[in-house]
Amino acid sequence: MPEYKATLMDESAVMRALKRISHEIVEKNGGCQNLCIIGIKRRGVPLAEIIADNISQIEGKTVPIGTLDITFYRDDLNKVSKDPVLHETQIPFDISGKTVVLVDDVLYTGRTARAGLDGIMSHGRPAAIQLAVLIDRGHRELPIRGDYVGKNVPTSKNERISVKIPPYEEKISVDLLG
């Protein structure tokens, strides 16, 4: 079990970062027209919901939100588990021609984001896909970067980032484990 090293973001820091990301999304896209948000299961989903709520408050309009299970799009599926657990993908709207903001908790090697891109493309042909992440910890193995980043946290490969957020945990925080 990795050992706790430090709290990198408390609840107020996480919420401020998500509010800033929400404003950046609205600014970059000239509002929320033709915009939808899709969270990568698991912790990308509650982050996507917070961002969508923030954008709705900023713009006064509801932004469509979906969830994406990337299990079958992973390039390391055989290493993850012999019997992978599937979660339901819910994208109850047409993404064709829309700007999709894909949301995840931590950007590390880029493999999860790549699987997310494949998953989105299997549901339609969006006009653009943008990536929003709460934490970018470096160590990319693929040429992927976040368009919206809550915090850059340089880490060693031996360290781990733990994002805690309801409904998976009771509190909201980002911790460094080693």
Tab-separated table of N, CA, C and O in Angstrom, residues 18 21 38-45 47-48 51 70 101-108 111-113 116 130-136 148 150 163:
chain	number	residue	atom	x	y	z
A	18	LEU	N	-11.547	23.633	-10.750
A	18	LEU	CA	-12.646	23.235	-11.630
A	18	LEU	C	-13.436	24.452	-12.120
A	18	LEU	O	-13.885	24.491	-13.266
A	21	ILE	N	-11.215	25.976	-14.837
A	21	ILE	CA	-11.309	25.160	-16.045
A	21	ILE	C	-12.630	25.446	-16.766
A	21	ILE	O	-12.661	25.589	-17.992
A	38	ILE	N	-18.038	14.917	-21.551
A	38	ILE	CA	-18.071	13.478	-21.298
A	38	ILE	C	-16.984	13.135	-20.285
A	38	ILE	O	-15.812	13.431	-20.489
A	39	GLY	N	-17.402	12.528	-19.185
A	39	GLY	CA	-16.470	12.116	-18.138
A	39	GLY	C	-16.045	10.675	-18.328
A	39	GLY	O	-16.866	9.811	-18.631
A	40	ILE	N	-14.740	10.429	-18.150
A	40	ILE	CA	-14.220	9.066	-18.211
A	40	ILE	C	-14.478	8.398	-16.867
A	40	ILE	O	-14.124	8.939	-15.813
A	41	LYS	N	-15.117	7.221	-16.909
A	41	LYS	CA	-15.404	6.483	-15.684
A	41	LYS	C	-14.090	6.120	-15.019
A	41	LYS	O	-13.157	5.721	-15.688
A	42	ARG	N	-13.921	6.316	-13.871
A	42	ARG	CA	-14.733	6.584	-12.726
A	42	ARG	C	-14.634	8.035	-12.290
A	42	ARG	O	-15.619	8.742	-12.346
A	43	ARG	N	-13.511	8.497	-11.846
A	43	ARG	CA	-13.471	9.819	-11.220
A	43	ARG	C	-13.602	10.987	-12.191
A	43	ARG	O	-13.825	12.108	-11.768
A	44	GLY	N	-13.509	10.734	-13.483
A	44	GLY	CA	-13.759	11.796	-14.449
A	44	GLY	C	-15.222	12.189	-14.505
A	44	GLY	O	-15.559	13.309	-14.878
A	45	VAL	N	-16.102	11.276	-14.093
A	45	VAL	CA	-17.544	11.542	-14.165
A	45	VAL	C	-17.982	12.621	-13.175
A	45	VAL	O	-18.605	13.607	-13.581
A	47	LEU	N	-16.168	14.869	-11.793
A	47	LEU	CA	-15.487	16.107	-12.194
A	47	LEU	C	-16.217	16.736	-13.386
A	47	LEU	O	-16.417	17.952	-13.424
A	48	ALA	N	-16.631	15.911	-14.342
A	48	ALA	CA	-17.383	16.406	-15.504
A	48	ALA	C	-18.711	17.022	-15.069
A	48	ALA	O	-19.125	18.053	-15.600
A	51	ILE	N	-17.999	20.466	-13.630
A	51	ILE	CA	-17.682	21.401	-14.719
A	51	ILE	C	-18.954	21.788	-15.477
A	51	ILE	O	-19.176	22.962	-15.774
A	70	ILE	N	-14.010	3.250	-20.740
A	70	ILE	CA	-12.957	3.028	-21.731
A	70	ILE	C	-12.379	1.618	-21.674
A	70	ILE	O	-11.427	1.323	-22.393
A	101	VAL	N	-15.786	17.913	-24.693
A	101	VAL	CA	-14.752	18.083	-23.675
A	101	VAL	C	-14.708	16.771	-22.897
A	101	VAL	O	-15.666	16.409	-22.221
A	102	LEU	N	-13.605	16.055	-23.046
A	102	LEU	CA	-13.378	14.790	-22.355
A	102	LEU	C	-12.721	15.107	-21.020
A	102	LEU	O	-11.720	15.830	-20.978
A	103	VAL	N	-13.279	14.588	-19.922
A	103	VAL	CA	-12.802	14.941	-18.577
A	103	VAL	C	-12.267	13.705	-17.870
A	103	VAL	O	-12.917	12.661	-17.840
A	104	ASP	N	-11.069	13.837	-17.278
A	104	ASP	CA	-10.483	12.771	-16.471
A	104	ASP	C	-9.815	13.393	-15.256
A	104	ASP	O	-9.563	14.599	-15.228
A	105	ASP	N	-9.514	12.557	-14.272
A	105	ASP	CA	-8.919	13.089	-13.047
A	105	ASP	C	-7.422	13.340	-13.183
A	105	ASP	O	-6.943	14.412	-12.856
A	106	VAL	N	-6.661	12.355	-13.682
A	106	VAL	CA	-5.202	12.472	-13.748
A	106	VAL	C	-4.715	12.116	-15.146
A	106	VAL	O	-5.096	11.077	-15.695
A	107	LEU	N	-3.872	12.971	-15.703
A	107	LEU	CA	-3.198	12.678	-16.971
A	107	LEU	C	-1.788	12.217	-16.633
A	107	LEU	O	-1.032	12.937	-15.979
A	108	TYR	N	-1.458	11.006	-17.055
A	108	TYR	CA	-0.166	10.406	-16.717
A	108	TYR	C	0.518	9.993	-18.017
A	108	TYR	O	1.102	10.820	-18.702
A	111	ARG	N	-2.357	7.091	-21.994
A	111	ARG	CA	-3.053	5.919	-22.519
A	111	ARG	C	-4.550	5.934	-22.216
A	111	ARG	O	-5.359	5.526	-23.048
A	112	THR	N	-4.949	6.412	-21.052
A	112	THR	CA	-6.368	6.511	-20.733
A	112	THR	C	-7.039	7.529	-21.658
A	112	THR	O	-8.127	7.283	-22.188
A	113	ALA	N	-6.381	8.668	-21.861
A	113	ALA	CA	-6.941	9.694	-22.755
A	113	ALA	C	-7.058	9.156	-24.181
A	113	ALA	O	-8.064	9.393	-24.859
A	116	GLY	N	-9.982	7.048	-24.355
A	116	GLY	CA	-11.155	7.912	-24.361
A	116	GLY	C	-11.438	8.476	-25.739
A	116	GLY	O	-12.598	8.553	-26.169
A	130	GLN	N	-11.606	18.116	-26.867
A	130	GLN	CA	-10.685	18.807	-25.967
A	130	GLN	C	-10.582	17.979	-24.690
A	130	GLN	O	-11.533	17.318	-24.290
A	131	LEU	N	-9.405	18.031	-24.052
A	131	LEU	CA	-9.163	17.239	-22.846
A	131	LEU	C	-9.010	18.149	-21.637
A	131	LEU	O	-8.201	19.073	-21.647
A	132	ALA	N	-9.822	17.871	-20.604
A	132	ALA	CA	-9.731	18.591	-19.331
A	132	ALA	C	-9.341	17.589	-18.249
A	132	ALA	O	-9.969	16.543	-18.117
A	133	VAL	N	-8.290	17.914	-17.503
A	133	VAL	CA	-7.832	17.039	-16.419
A	133	VAL	C	-7.601	17.871	-15.169
A	133	VAL	O	-7.188	19.033	-15.243
A	134	LEU	N	-7.879	17.271	-14.021
A	134	LEU	CA	-7.623	17.964	-12.763
A	134	LEU	C	-6.127	18.041	-12.491
A	134	LEU	O	-5.618	19.081	-12.101
A	135	ILE	N	-5.407	16.938	-12.728
A	135	ILE	CA	-3.970	16.863	-12.451
A	135	ILE	C	-3.224	16.340	-13.673
A	135	ILE	O	-3.615	15.332	-14.266
A	136	ASP	N	-2.132	17.016	-14.033
A	136	ASP	CA	-1.193	16.506	-15.043
A	136	ASP	C	0.095	16.195	-14.302
A	136	ASP	O	0.758	17.093	-13.786
A	148	TYR	N	-7.070	21.768	-20.816
A	148	TYR	CA	-7.420	22.462	-19.574
A	148	TYR	C	-6.854	21.620	-18.432
A	148	TYR	O	-7.199	20.445	-18.304
A	150	GLY	N	-6.022	21.525	-14.231
A	150	GLY	CA	-6.214	22.130	-12.916
A	150	GLY	C	-4.888	22.433	-12.238
A	150	GLY	O	-4.694	23.524	-11.712
A	163	VAL	N	-6.896	11.033	-6.332
A	163	VAL	CA	-7.966	12.022	-6.353
A	163	VAL	C	-9.136	11.423	-5.584
A	163	VAL	O	-9.606	10.329	-5.905
